[in-house]
Amino acid sequence: MPTVEFGGKSFTVDEDGFIDDYTNWSEEWVQYVKKEEGIDELNEEHKKVVSVLREYYEKNGIAPMVRVLSKVTGFKLKHIYELFPSGPGKGACKMAGLPKPTGCV
Amino acid sequence: MAKHATPLLDQLESGPWPSFVSDLKQEAASRAKNPNNVEFQVNQDCVEDILGVLELSYKHGRTHWKHGGIVGVFGYGGGVIGRYCDQPEMFPGVAHFHTMRINQPGGKYYTTEFLKKLCDLWEFRGSGVTNMHGSTGDIIFIGTSTPQLEEIFYELTHNFNQDLGGSGSNLRTPSDCVGSSRCEYACYDTQAICYALTQEYQDELHRPAFPYKFKFKFDGCPNCCVASIARSDLSFVGTWKDDIKIDQEAVAGYVGGEFAPNAGAHSGRDWGKFDIQKEVVGLCPTGCMKYEDGKLAINNKECTRCMHCINVMPRALHIGDDRGLSMLAGAKAPILDGAQMGSLLVPFIKAEEPYDEIKEIIEAVWDWWMEEGKNRERLGELIKRQGFQKLLEATNIKPVPQHVQEPRHNPYIFWKEEEVEGGWQRDINEFRKYHQR
């Protein structure tokens, strides 16, 4: 698996740029994904989505369904795409350090 | 000279059916020669590598694509199926080999001008290999690299006025039979409604917001040429409410042998002279037809509009004039809890622009399923889990006998508390007054 260097840290990622291990997540990772995912400025709302995703994943071992993410954050799907142009899966989950979404995608 | 030896695949070049191997080799040779001096944006010999990796899979009996892949274009949550080869050193041309879904036009009618433009784009920025079309309906571009995705998307939207199709937990690309464009059985304009609803629900198509995938398909009549009843969560099947139109002269034409039954579909074999009694009247599933004194009669009240008689004698029998469609819900493939075909939800509804009534039902189904559906639970499975009655309540449809093939045979019947006099709150002491322990 390739590694990326960013902000003095190095991360092991897969082809799609997802981090190999949830526990290797750090603030530098967030900054790296910000650049990759076409996000200009990180605001509190980005951070809220990331922290909700991480909390949910720690508690449940899976990423929340889109509906649950919307409910907990109070952000409509449209707004989540405004925050993360690639959407909640490829954008937000990647930034939160969650494993790559799977299934018939 | 081919890059990889493909002895197993080479065997698939013989035989009469169009060989995908020969076609791939032709594309590989064309890319190698590059007569138009295209500045290929993905590996020039990627088609050679497709053949190579496929040959390896033939040898091993195993796939050589890695698990999953999450790529796409900004703004959308689907449309691209990411794929990476698990032998990238051996086959660098297919190290990235993503598939793009392109929303096809209704009935898959094209002009060569459009197709040529698509091909030019795909030759330049992709492998040059396609699937015409994916089972859901999309034009499929097979094989490109991640950096090309936004480039192709830009070109498609800005210069072709063309969007991506759907993938992921969302509304997938709707598709339709050719409908009234060239079929006299079409009970509504399948292409018009398919187009209208595709446009109406672009958000639902491009940004996964559902518990799982959801498909629409539009069939003009119960012959189901796009197989909506088996391959869409909401299936729209055309039908009519009034009488089948009978042209007795044409009936006589069939009986007299002037017209071939089934428009000559069985002419490859001698089935004997057309016997209207045996081939039409006697096969009618409800037995509602009569042929006496050279006249064909149909008791339309008992007709289930199965299409058989119309299919056999298309010149003589025609669909009625009071037309609309039926909506069926819940078809799905086996995973997880078994295959399902659509169950009748709306026996008859008019299919008239702007389709407000139909949209109302669609959105009611979505509201229910989006709220109640579990992660990766198809509509058909939610119907099983919560009951068909819940679907009827959610869509505000009155239960009718047409909703079932047969009534339940078990007596495990739920009642709502308000339906039962006295409700559920009972006092055991009150009961004991009349019944000793």
Coordinates of C-alpha atoms in Angstrom, one line a residue:
Chain A
M1 CA 0.0 0.0 0.0
P2 CA 1.3 3.5 -0.8
T3 CA 2.2 6.0 1.9
V4 CA 1.6 9.7 1.9
E5 CA 3.7 12.3 3.8
F6 CA 1.8 15.3 5.0
G7 CA 2.5 17.9 7.7
G8 CA 5.5 15.9 8.9
K9 CA 3.5 12.7 9.3
S10 CA 3.2 9.7 7.1
F11 CA 0.1 7.7 6.5
T12 CA -0.5 4.3 4.8
V13 CA -3.4 4.6 2.4
D14 CA -5.1 2.5 -0.3
E15 CA -5.6 3.4 -3.9
D16 CA -8.7 5.5 -3.1
G17 CA -6.8 7.4 -0.4
F18 CA -8.5 5.9 2.6
I19 CA -6.4 5.5 5.7
D20 CA -5.4 1.9 6.5
D21 CA -6.2 2.1 10.2
Y22 CA -8.7 4.1 12.0
T23 CA -6.4 4.6 15.0
N24 CA -3.8 6.3 12.8
W25 CA -6.1 9.2 12.3
S26 CA -4.8 12.7 13.4
E27 CA -5.3 16.3 12.7
E28 CA -2.7 16.1 9.9
W29 CA -4.8 13.5 8.2
V30 CA -7.8 15.8 8.3
Q31 CA -5.6 18.5 6.6
Y32 CA -4.4 16.0 4.0
V33 CA -8.0 14.9 3.1
K34 CA -9.1 18.5 3.0
K35 CA -6.6 19.1 0.2
E36 CA -7.6 15.9 -1.6
E37 CA -11.3 16.4 -1.5
G38 CA -11.5 19.9 -2.8
I39 CA -12.4 21.6 0.5
D40 CA -11.2 25.2 0.7
E41 CA -11.7 26.0 4.3
L42 CA -12.4 23.7 7.2
N43 CA -15.1 25.1 9.5
E44 CA -16.9 24.0 12.6
E45 CA -19.5 22.1 10.5
H46 CA -16.9 20.0 8.9
K47 CA -15.5 19.2 12.3
K48 CA -18.9 18.3 13.6
V49 CA -19.5 15.8 10.8
V50 CA -16.1 14.3 11.4
S51 CA -16.6 14.0 15.1
V52 CA -20.1 12.5 14.7
L53 CA -18.8 9.9 12.3
R54 CA -15.9 9.0 14.6
E55 CA -18.1 8.8 17.7
Y56 CA -20.7 6.7 15.8
Y57 CA -18.0 4.4 14.5
E58 CA -16.3 3.9 17.9
K59 CA -19.7 3.1 19.4
N60 CA -21.1 0.9 16.7
G61 CA -18.2 -0.4 14.6
I62 CA -19.8 0.8 11.4
A63 CA -20.4 4.1 9.6
P64 CA -23.9 5.6 10.2
M65 CA -26.5 5.5 7.4
V66 CA -26.8 8.8 5.6
R67 CA -30.2 9.4 7.3
V68 CA -28.7 9.0 10.7
L69 CA -25.8 11.3 9.9
S70 CA -28.3 14.0 8.8
K71 CA -30.4 13.5 11.9
V72 CA -27.5 13.7 14.4
T73 CA -25.7 16.6 12.8
G74 CA -28.9 18.4 11.7
F75 CA -27.4 18.9 8.3
K76 CA -29.5 18.0 5.2
L77 CA -27.8 15.8 2.6
K78 CA -27.5 18.8 0.3
H79 CA -25.5 20.7 3.0
I80 CA -23.3 17.7 3.6
Y81 CA -22.4 17.8 -0.1
E82 CA -21.7 21.5 0.2
L83 CA -19.3 20.7 3.0
F84 CA -17.9 17.6 1.4
P85 CA -18.2 17.7 -2.4
S86 CA -17.5 14.0 -2.8
G87 CA -20.4 13.2 -0.4
P88 CA -20.6 11.6 3.0
G89 CA -18.9 8.3 1.9
K90 CA -15.9 9.3 -0.2
G91 CA -15.5 12.7 1.5
A92 CA -16.5 12.8 5.1
C93 CA -15.8 9.1 6.0
K94 CA -12.4 9.4 4.4
M95 CA -11.6 12.5 6.5
A96 CA -12.9 10.9 9.6
G97 CA -10.5 8.0 9.1
L98 CA -13.3 5.4 8.7
P99 CA -12.8 2.3 6.6
K100 CA -13.7 2.6 2.9
P101 CA -17.4 2.1 2.2
T102 CA -18.1 -1.3 0.6
G103 CA -20.9 -3.1 -1.1
C104 CA -22.7 -2.4 -4.4
V105 CA -21.5 1.2 -4.7
Chain B
M1 CA 2.4 -8.8 -31.8
A2 CA 0.1 -9.1 -28.8
K3 CA 1.6 -8.2 -25.4
H4 CA 0.4 -11.3 -23.7
A5 CA -0.2 -14.8 -25.0
T6 CA -3.9 -15.7 -24.7
P7 CA -4.3 -19.3 -25.7
L8 CA -7.5 -19.8 -23.7
L9 CA -9.2 -16.6 -24.9
D10 CA -8.1 -17.3 -28.4
Q11 CA -10.5 -20.3 -28.5
L12 CA -13.4 -17.9 -28.0
E13 CA -12.6 -16.3 -31.4
S14 CA -14.1 -19.3 -33.2
G15 CA -17.8 -20.0 -33.6
P16 CA -20.6 -17.9 -35.1
W17 CA -21.5 -15.5 -32.3
P18 CA -19.7 -12.2 -32.3
S19 CA -16.6 -12.7 -30.3
F20 CA -15.8 -10.3 -27.5
V21 CA -12.2 -11.5 -27.7
S22 CA -11.9 -10.6 -31.4
D23 CA -13.4 -7.2 -30.7
L24 CA -11.0 -6.5 -27.9
K25 CA -8.1 -7.5 -30.0
Q26 CA -9.3 -5.2 -32.8
E27 CA -9.5 -2.3 -30.3
A28 CA -6.0 -3.2 -29.0
A29 CA -4.6 -3.2 -32.5
S30 CA -6.3 0.1 -33.3
R31 CA -4.8 1.7 -30.2
A32 CA -1.4 0.3 -31.0
K33 CA -1.5 1.7 -34.5
N34 CA -3.3 5.0 -33.5
P35 CA -4.2 6.1 -37.0
N36 CA -5.8 9.3 -35.7
N37 CA -2.9 10.3 -33.5
V38 CA -4.9 10.4 -30.3
E39 CA -3.0 11.5 -27.3
F40 CA -4.2 8.7 -25.1
Q41 CA -4.8 9.7 -21.5
V42 CA -4.8 6.2 -20.2
N43 CA -2.3 3.5 -21.0
Q44 CA -2.2 3.0 -24.8
D45 CA -2.0 -0.8 -24.4
C46 CA -4.6 -1.1 -21.6
V47 CA -6.8 -3.3 -23.9
E48 CA -3.9 -5.7 -24.3
D49 CA -3.7 -5.8 -20.5
I50 CA -7.4 -6.5 -20.2
L51 CA -6.9 -9.5 -22.3
G52 CA -3.9 -10.4 -20.3
V53 CA -5.6 -10.2 -16.9
L54 CA -8.6 -12.0 -18.2
E55 CA -6.4 -14.8 -19.6
L56 CA -4.8 -15.1 -16.2
S57 CA -8.3 -15.3 -14.6
Y58 CA -9.2 -18.0 -17.1
K59 CA -6.1 -19.9 -16.1
H60 CA -6.6 -19.5 -12.3
G61 CA -10.4 -19.6 -12.3
R62 CA -10.4 -16.6 -10.1
T63 CA -10.9 -12.9 -10.5
H64 CA -7.9 -10.5 -10.4
W65 CA -9.7 -7.3 -9.4
K66 CA -9.2 -6.0 -5.9
H67 CA -12.1 -5.5 -3.5
G68 CA -14.3 -2.5 -4.0
G69 CA -13.0 1.0 -4.9
I70 CA -14.4 4.4 -4.0
V71 CA -13.9 7.0 -6.7
G72 CA -16.2 9.6 -8.2
V73 CA -16.7 13.2 -9.3
F74 CA -17.3 16.1 -7.0
G75 CA -20.9 16.8 -6.2
Y76 CA -22.1 13.3 -6.8
G77 CA -22.0 10.3 -4.5
G78 CA -22.2 7.7 -7.3
G79 CA -21.9 7.1 -11.0
V80 CA -18.4 5.6 -11.0
I81 CA -17.5 2.1 -10.1
G82 CA -13.8 2.1 -8.9
R83 CA -11.8 -0.9 -9.7
Y84 CA -8.1 -1.8 -9.3
C85 CA -6.2 -4.8 -10.7
D86 CA -4.5 -7.1 -8.1
Q87 CA -1.5 -7.6 -10.4
P88 CA -0.7 -4.0 -11.3
E89 CA 3.0 -4.7 -12.1
M90 CA 2.1 -7.4 -14.6
F91 CA -0.8 -5.4 -16.1
P92 CA -0.1 -1.7 -15.6
G93 CA -2.6 -0.8 -18.3
V94 CA -5.4 -1.9 -16.0
A95 CA -3.9 -0.9 -12.6
H96 CA -6.8 1.6 -12.5
F97 CA -9.8 0.3 -14.4
H98 CA -12.8 2.3 -13.3
T99 CA -16.2 2.0 -14.9
M100 CA -18.4 5.1 -15.6
R101 CA -22.1 4.9 -15.9
I102 CA -23.6 7.3 -18.4
N103 CA -27.4 7.9 -18.4
Q104 CA -28.8 6.5 -21.6
P105 CA -31.7 8.1 -23.6
G106 CA -35.2 6.6 -23.4
G107 CA -35.6 3.4 -25.5
K108 CA -31.8 3.6 -26.3
Y109 CA -32.4 5.5 -29.5
Y110 CA -29.2 7.2 -30.8
T111 CA -27.8 9.2 -33.7
T112 CA -24.5 8.2 -35.0
E113 CA -23.3 11.7 -34.4
F114 CA -23.9 11.4 -30.7
L115 CA -22.3 7.9 -30.5
K116 CA -19.3 9.0 -32.5
K117 CA -18.7 11.9 -30.2
L118 CA -19.0 9.6 -27.2
C119 CA -16.5 7.2 -28.8
D120 CA -14.0 10.0 -29.5
L121 CA -14.2 11.1 -25.9
W122 CA -13.8 7.5 -24.6
E123 CA -11.0 6.7 -26.9
F124 CA -9.1 9.8 -25.8
R125 CA -9.7 9.5 -22.0
G126 CA -10.6 5.9 -21.5
S127 CA -9.9 2.4 -22.7
G128 CA -12.2 2.5 -25.7
V129 CA -14.1 -0.5 -24.3
T130 CA -17.8 -0.2 -23.4
N131 CA -20.8 -2.2 -22.4
M132 CA -23.9 -1.2 -24.5
H133 CA -25.7 -1.3 -22.1
G134 CA -25.5 -2.2 -18.4
S135 CA -28.5 -4.3 -17.2
T136 CA -30.0 -1.2 -15.5
G137 CA -29.8 0.7 -18.8
D138 CA -26.7 2.9 -18.6
I139 CA -24.1 3.3 -21.3
I140 CA -21.1 1.8 -19.6
F141 CA -17.6 3.1 -20.1
I142 CA -15.3 0.3 -19.0
G143 CA -11.9 1.3 -17.8
T144 CA -10.2 4.6 -17.0
S145 CA -8.0 6.1 -14.4
T146 CA -8.9 8.3 -11.4
P147 CA -7.5 11.6 -12.9
Q148 CA -9.6 11.2 -16.0
L149 CA -13.0 11.0 -14.1
E150 CA -13.5 14.7 -13.7
E151 CA -12.1 15.4 -17.2
I152 CA -14.7 13.0 -18.7
F153 CA -17.4 14.4 -16.5
Y154 CA -16.6 18.0 -17.6
E155 CA -16.6 17.0 -21.2
L156 CA -19.9 15.1 -20.9
T157 CA -21.8 17.8 -19.1
H158 CA -20.3 20.8 -21.0
N159 CA -20.1 19.6 -24.5
F160 CA -22.5 16.6 -24.7
N161 CA -25.3 17.9 -22.4
Q162 CA -25.0 14.4 -20.9
D163 CA -25.0 13.3 -17.2
L164 CA -23.8 10.3 -15.3
G165 CA -26.1 7.4 -14.3
G166 CA -26.6 6.2 -10.7
S167 CA -24.8 3.9 -8.4
G168 CA -24.8 3.3 -4.7
S169 CA -27.6 3.5 -2.2
N170 CA -29.8 5.8 -4.3
L171 CA -32.2 5.9 -7.2
R172 CA -30.5 4.0 -10.0
T173 CA -30.8 5.0 -13.7
P174 CA -34.4 4.4 -14.7
S175 CA -35.1 2.6 -18.0
D176 CA -38.0 1.8 -20.2
C177 CA -39.2 -0.3 -23.1
V178 CA -39.4 1.4 -26.5
G179 CA -43.0 2.1 -25.7
S180 CA -45.2 4.0 -28.2
S181 CA -42.1 4.9 -30.3
R182 CA -42.6 1.6 -32.2
C183 CA -45.0 -0.7 -30.4
E184 CA -48.8 -0.8 -30.8
Y185 CA -49.2 -2.4 -27.4
A186 CA -47.9 0.6 -25.5
C187 CA -50.5 1.8 -23.0
Y188 CA -48.6 4.9 -22.1
D189 CA -45.6 6.9 -23.2
T190 CA -42.9 4.9 -21.3
Q191 CA -40.1 7.2 -22.6
A192 CA -41.9 10.4 -21.6
I193 CA -42.5 9.3 -18.0
C194 CA -39.0 7.6 -17.7
Y195 CA -37.4 10.9 -18.8
A196 CA -39.7 13.1 -16.7
L197 CA -39.0 11.1 -13.5
T198 CA -35.3 10.8 -14.2
Q199 CA -35.2 14.6 -14.4
E200 CA -37.5 15.0 -11.4
Y201 CA -35.4 12.9 -9.1
Q202 CA -31.8 13.9 -10.2
D203 CA -30.9 14.6 -6.6
E204 CA -32.0 11.2 -5.5
L205 CA -30.1 9.6 -8.4
H206 CA -26.8 11.4 -7.8
R207 CA -26.6 11.6 -4.0
P208 CA -27.1 8.4 -2.1
A209 CA -29.7 9.2 0.6
F210 CA -31.5 5.9 0.7
P211 CA -31.1 2.8 3.0
Y212 CA -30.1 0.9 -0.2
K213 CA -30.5 1.0 -4.0
F214 CA -33.9 1.7 -5.6
K215 CA -34.9 1.2 -9.2
F216 CA -37.6 2.3 -11.5
K217 CA -38.5 0.6 -14.8
F218 CA -41.3 1.4 -17.2
D219 CA -43.0 -1.2 -19.3
G220 CA -45.7 -0.2 -21.8
C221 CA -47.7 -3.3 -21.3
P222 CA -47.7 -6.6 -19.4
N223 CA -45.3 -8.2 -21.9
C224 CA -42.7 -6.4 -19.8
C225 CA -39.9 -5.9 -22.4
V226 CA -37.7 -4.1 -19.8
A227 CA -38.6 -6.7 -17.2
S228 CA -39.7 -4.1 -14.7
I229 CA -41.6 -6.6 -12.6
A230 CA -38.4 -8.6 -11.9
R231 CA -35.8 -5.8 -11.9
S232 CA -37.1 -2.7 -10.3
D233 CA -38.2 -1.8 -6.8
L234 CA -41.1 0.2 -8.3
S235 CA -42.3 -1.3 -11.5
F236 CA -44.7 0.5 -13.9
V237 CA -46.6 -1.7 -16.2
G238 CA -49.1 -0.3 -18.8
T239 CA -52.6 -1.6 -19.0
W240 CA -56.2 -0.5 -19.9
K241 CA -59.6 -0.5 -18.3
D242 CA -62.1 -0.7 -21.1
D243 CA -62.6 -3.4 -23.8
I244 CA -60.1 -5.0 -26.1
K245 CA -60.8 -3.8 -29.7
I246 CA -61.7 -6.6 -32.0
D247 CA -61.5 -6.3 -35.8
Q248 CA -63.6 -9.3 -36.9
E249 CA -62.4 -9.0 -40.5
A250 CA -58.8 -9.4 -39.4
V251 CA -59.8 -12.3 -37.1
A252 CA -61.1 -13.9 -40.3
G253 CA -57.8 -13.1 -41.9
Y254 CA -56.0 -15.1 -39.2
V255 CA -58.5 -18.0 -39.4
G256 CA -58.2 -18.0 -43.2
G257 CA -54.4 -18.1 -43.0
E258 CA -53.9 -14.7 -44.6
F259 CA -52.1 -13.4 -41.4
A260 CA -49.5 -15.4 -39.6
P261 CA -50.2 -15.9 -35.9
N262 CA -47.9 -14.1 -33.4
A263 CA -46.8 -12.0 -36.4
G264 CA -44.9 -15.0 -37.7
A265 CA -42.8 -15.5 -34.6
H266 CA -43.1 -19.3 -34.9
S267 CA -42.5 -19.6 -38.6
G268 CA -39.3 -21.5 -38.1
R269 CA -41.2 -24.6 -37.5
D270 CA -44.4 -26.2 -38.9
W271 CA -47.0 -25.9 -36.2
G272 CA -49.9 -26.7 -38.6
K273 CA -52.7 -24.5 -39.7
F274 CA -53.7 -21.7 -37.2
D275 CA -56.4 -23.0 -34.9
I276 CA -58.0 -20.0 -33.1
Q277 CA -59.9 -22.3 -30.7
K278 CA -56.7 -24.1 -29.6
E279 CA -54.2 -21.3 -29.8
V280 CA -56.2 -18.4 -28.5
V281 CA -59.6 -19.2 -27.0
G282 CA -58.4 -22.4 -25.3
L283 CA -55.3 -20.7 -23.9
C284 CA -57.0 -17.7 -22.4
P285 CA -56.2 -17.9 -18.6
T286 CA -59.7 -16.8 -17.6
G287 CA -61.6 -18.6 -20.3
C288 CA -63.4 -15.4 -21.1
M289 CA -63.2 -15.7 -24.9
K290 CA -65.6 -17.3 -27.4
Y291 CA -65.4 -18.0 -31.1
E292 CA -68.7 -18.9 -32.6
D293 CA -70.1 -18.6 -36.1
G294 CA -66.8 -17.0 -37.3
K295 CA -67.1 -14.2 -34.6
L296 CA -64.7 -13.7 -31.8
A297 CA -66.1 -12.4 -28.5
I298 CA -64.4 -11.4 -25.3
N299 CA -66.1 -11.0 -21.9
N300 CA -63.8 -8.1 -20.9
K301 CA -65.1 -8.1 -17.3
E302 CA -63.3 -11.4 -16.8
C303 CA -60.2 -10.5 -18.9
T304 CA -57.0 -10.1 -16.8
R305 CA -55.3 -8.4 -19.8
C306 CA -52.5 -11.0 -20.0
M307 CA -51.8 -10.0 -23.6
H308 CA -51.9 -13.5 -25.0
C309 CA -54.7 -13.0 -27.5
I310 CA -53.4 -9.6 -28.6
N311 CA -49.9 -11.1 -29.0
V312 CA -51.2 -13.9 -31.1
M313 CA -53.4 -11.7 -33.3
P314 CA -51.9 -8.3 -33.3
R315 CA -53.7 -7.2 -36.4
A316 CA -57.1 -8.2 -35.1
L317 CA -57.0 -7.4 -31.4
H318 CA -55.9 -4.1 -29.9
I319 CA -55.5 -2.7 -26.4
G320 CA -58.4 -0.5 -25.1
D321 CA -58.6 3.2 -25.2
D322 CA -58.9 3.9 -21.4
R323 CA -55.2 3.5 -20.7
G324 CA -52.9 3.8 -17.7
L325 CA -50.5 1.7 -15.7
S326 CA -50.2 -0.6 -12.7
M327 CA -47.5 0.0 -10.1
L328 CA -45.9 -3.0 -8.5
A329 CA -43.4 -2.8 -5.6
G330 CA -40.5 -4.8 -4.1
A331 CA -38.8 -6.8 -6.8
K332 CA -35.2 -7.7 -6.0
A333 CA -32.5 -10.4 -6.5
P334 CA -32.0 -13.1 -3.8
I335 CA -29.6 -11.3 -1.4
L336 CA -30.5 -11.2 1.5
D337 CA -33.8 -12.9 2.1
G338 CA -34.7 -14.4 -1.2
A339 CA -35.7 -13.2 -4.7
Q340 CA -38.9 -11.2 -5.1
M341 CA -40.9 -10.0 -8.1
G342 CA -43.0 -6.9 -7.8
S343 CA -46.3 -7.1 -5.8
L344 CA -49.3 -5.2 -7.1
L345 CA -49.7 -1.9 -5.2
V346 CA -51.7 0.3 -7.5
P347 CA -54.0 -1.6 -9.9
F348 CA -54.7 1.3 -12.2
I349 CA -53.4 4.9 -12.4
K350 CA -53.4 7.3 -15.2
A351 CA -50.0 8.1 -16.7
E352 CA -50.5 11.7 -17.7
E353 CA -48.0 14.6 -17.5
P354 CA -47.0 15.9 -15.0
Y355 CA -47.5 12.6 -13.3
D356 CA -48.4 14.2 -10.0
E357 CA -50.4 11.2 -8.7
I358 CA -47.6 8.8 -9.5
K359 CA -45.0 11.0 -7.9
E360 CA -47.2 11.2 -4.8
I361 CA -47.1 7.4 -4.5
I362 CA -43.3 7.2 -5.2
E363 CA -42.6 9.8 -2.6
A364 CA -44.8 8.2 0.0
V365 CA -43.0 4.9 -0.6
W366 CA -39.7 6.7 -0.2
D367 CA -40.8 8.5 3.0
W368 CA -41.7 5.2 4.6
W369 CA -38.7 3.2 3.4
M370 CA -36.2 6.0 4.2
E371 CA -37.5 6.2 7.7
E372 CA -38.1 2.6 8.4
G373 CA -35.6 0.7 6.1
K374 CA -32.6 -0.8 7.8
N375 CA -29.1 -0.4 6.4
R376 CA -29.0 -2.2 3.1
E377 CA -32.6 -3.3 3.2
R378 CA -34.4 -3.3 -0.1
L379 CA -38.0 -2.1 -0.3
G380 CA -39.1 -5.7 -0.9
E381 CA -37.5 -6.8 2.3
L382 CA -39.0 -3.9 4.3
I383 CA -42.4 -5.0 2.9
K384 CA -41.7 -8.5 4.2
R385 CA -40.5 -7.3 7.6
Q386 CA -43.2 -4.8 8.3
G387 CA -46.0 -6.1 6.2
F388 CA -47.7 -5.2 3.0
Q389 CA -50.4 -3.4 5.1
K390 CA -47.8 -0.9 6.3
L391 CA -47.0 -0.1 2.6
L392 CA -50.6 0.4 1.9
E393 CA -50.9 2.7 4.9
A394 CA -47.8 4.6 3.9
T395 CA -49.1 5.2 0.4
N396 CA -52.7 5.8 1.6
I397 CA -54.0 3.0 -0.6
K398 CA -57.1 1.1 0.4
P399 CA -56.6 -2.7 0.6
V400 CA -58.5 -4.4 -2.2
P401 CA -58.7 -8.1 -3.2
Q402 CA -56.4 -7.4 -6.2
H403 CA -53.6 -6.9 -3.7
V404 CA -53.3 -10.6 -3.0
Q405 CA -53.1 -13.7 -5.0
E406 CA -54.8 -15.5 -2.2
P407 CA -55.9 -14.6 1.3
R408 CA -53.7 -15.7 4.2
H409 CA -54.3 -19.2 5.5
N410 CA -52.9 -18.7 8.9
P411 CA -55.0 -17.1 11.6
Y412 CA -52.2 -14.9 13.1
I413 CA -54.1 -11.7 12.4
F414 CA -53.2 -8.4 14.0
W415 CA -55.9 -6.0 15.0
K416 CA -55.5 -2.4 15.8
E417 CA -56.5 -1.6 19.3
E418 CA -59.1 1.0 18.2
E419 CA -60.7 -1.6 16.0
V420 CA -61.5 -3.8 19.0
E421 CA -64.3 -2.8 21.4
G422 CA -62.9 -2.2 24.9
G423 CA -59.3 -2.0 23.7
W424 CA -56.3 -3.9 25.2
Q425 CA -56.4 -2.6 28.8
R426 CA -58.1 -5.3 30.8
D427 CA -58.1 -6.1 34.5
I428 CA -57.4 -9.7 35.5
N429 CA -59.5 -9.2 38.7
E430 CA -62.5 -8.4 36.5
F431 CA -61.9 -11.6 34.6
R432 CA -61.6 -13.6 37.9
K433 CA -65.0 -12.5 39.0
Y434 CA -66.4 -14.8 36.4
H435 CA -63.7 -17.4 36.1
Q436 CA -62.2 -19.1 39.2
R437 CA -58.5 -19.9 39.2

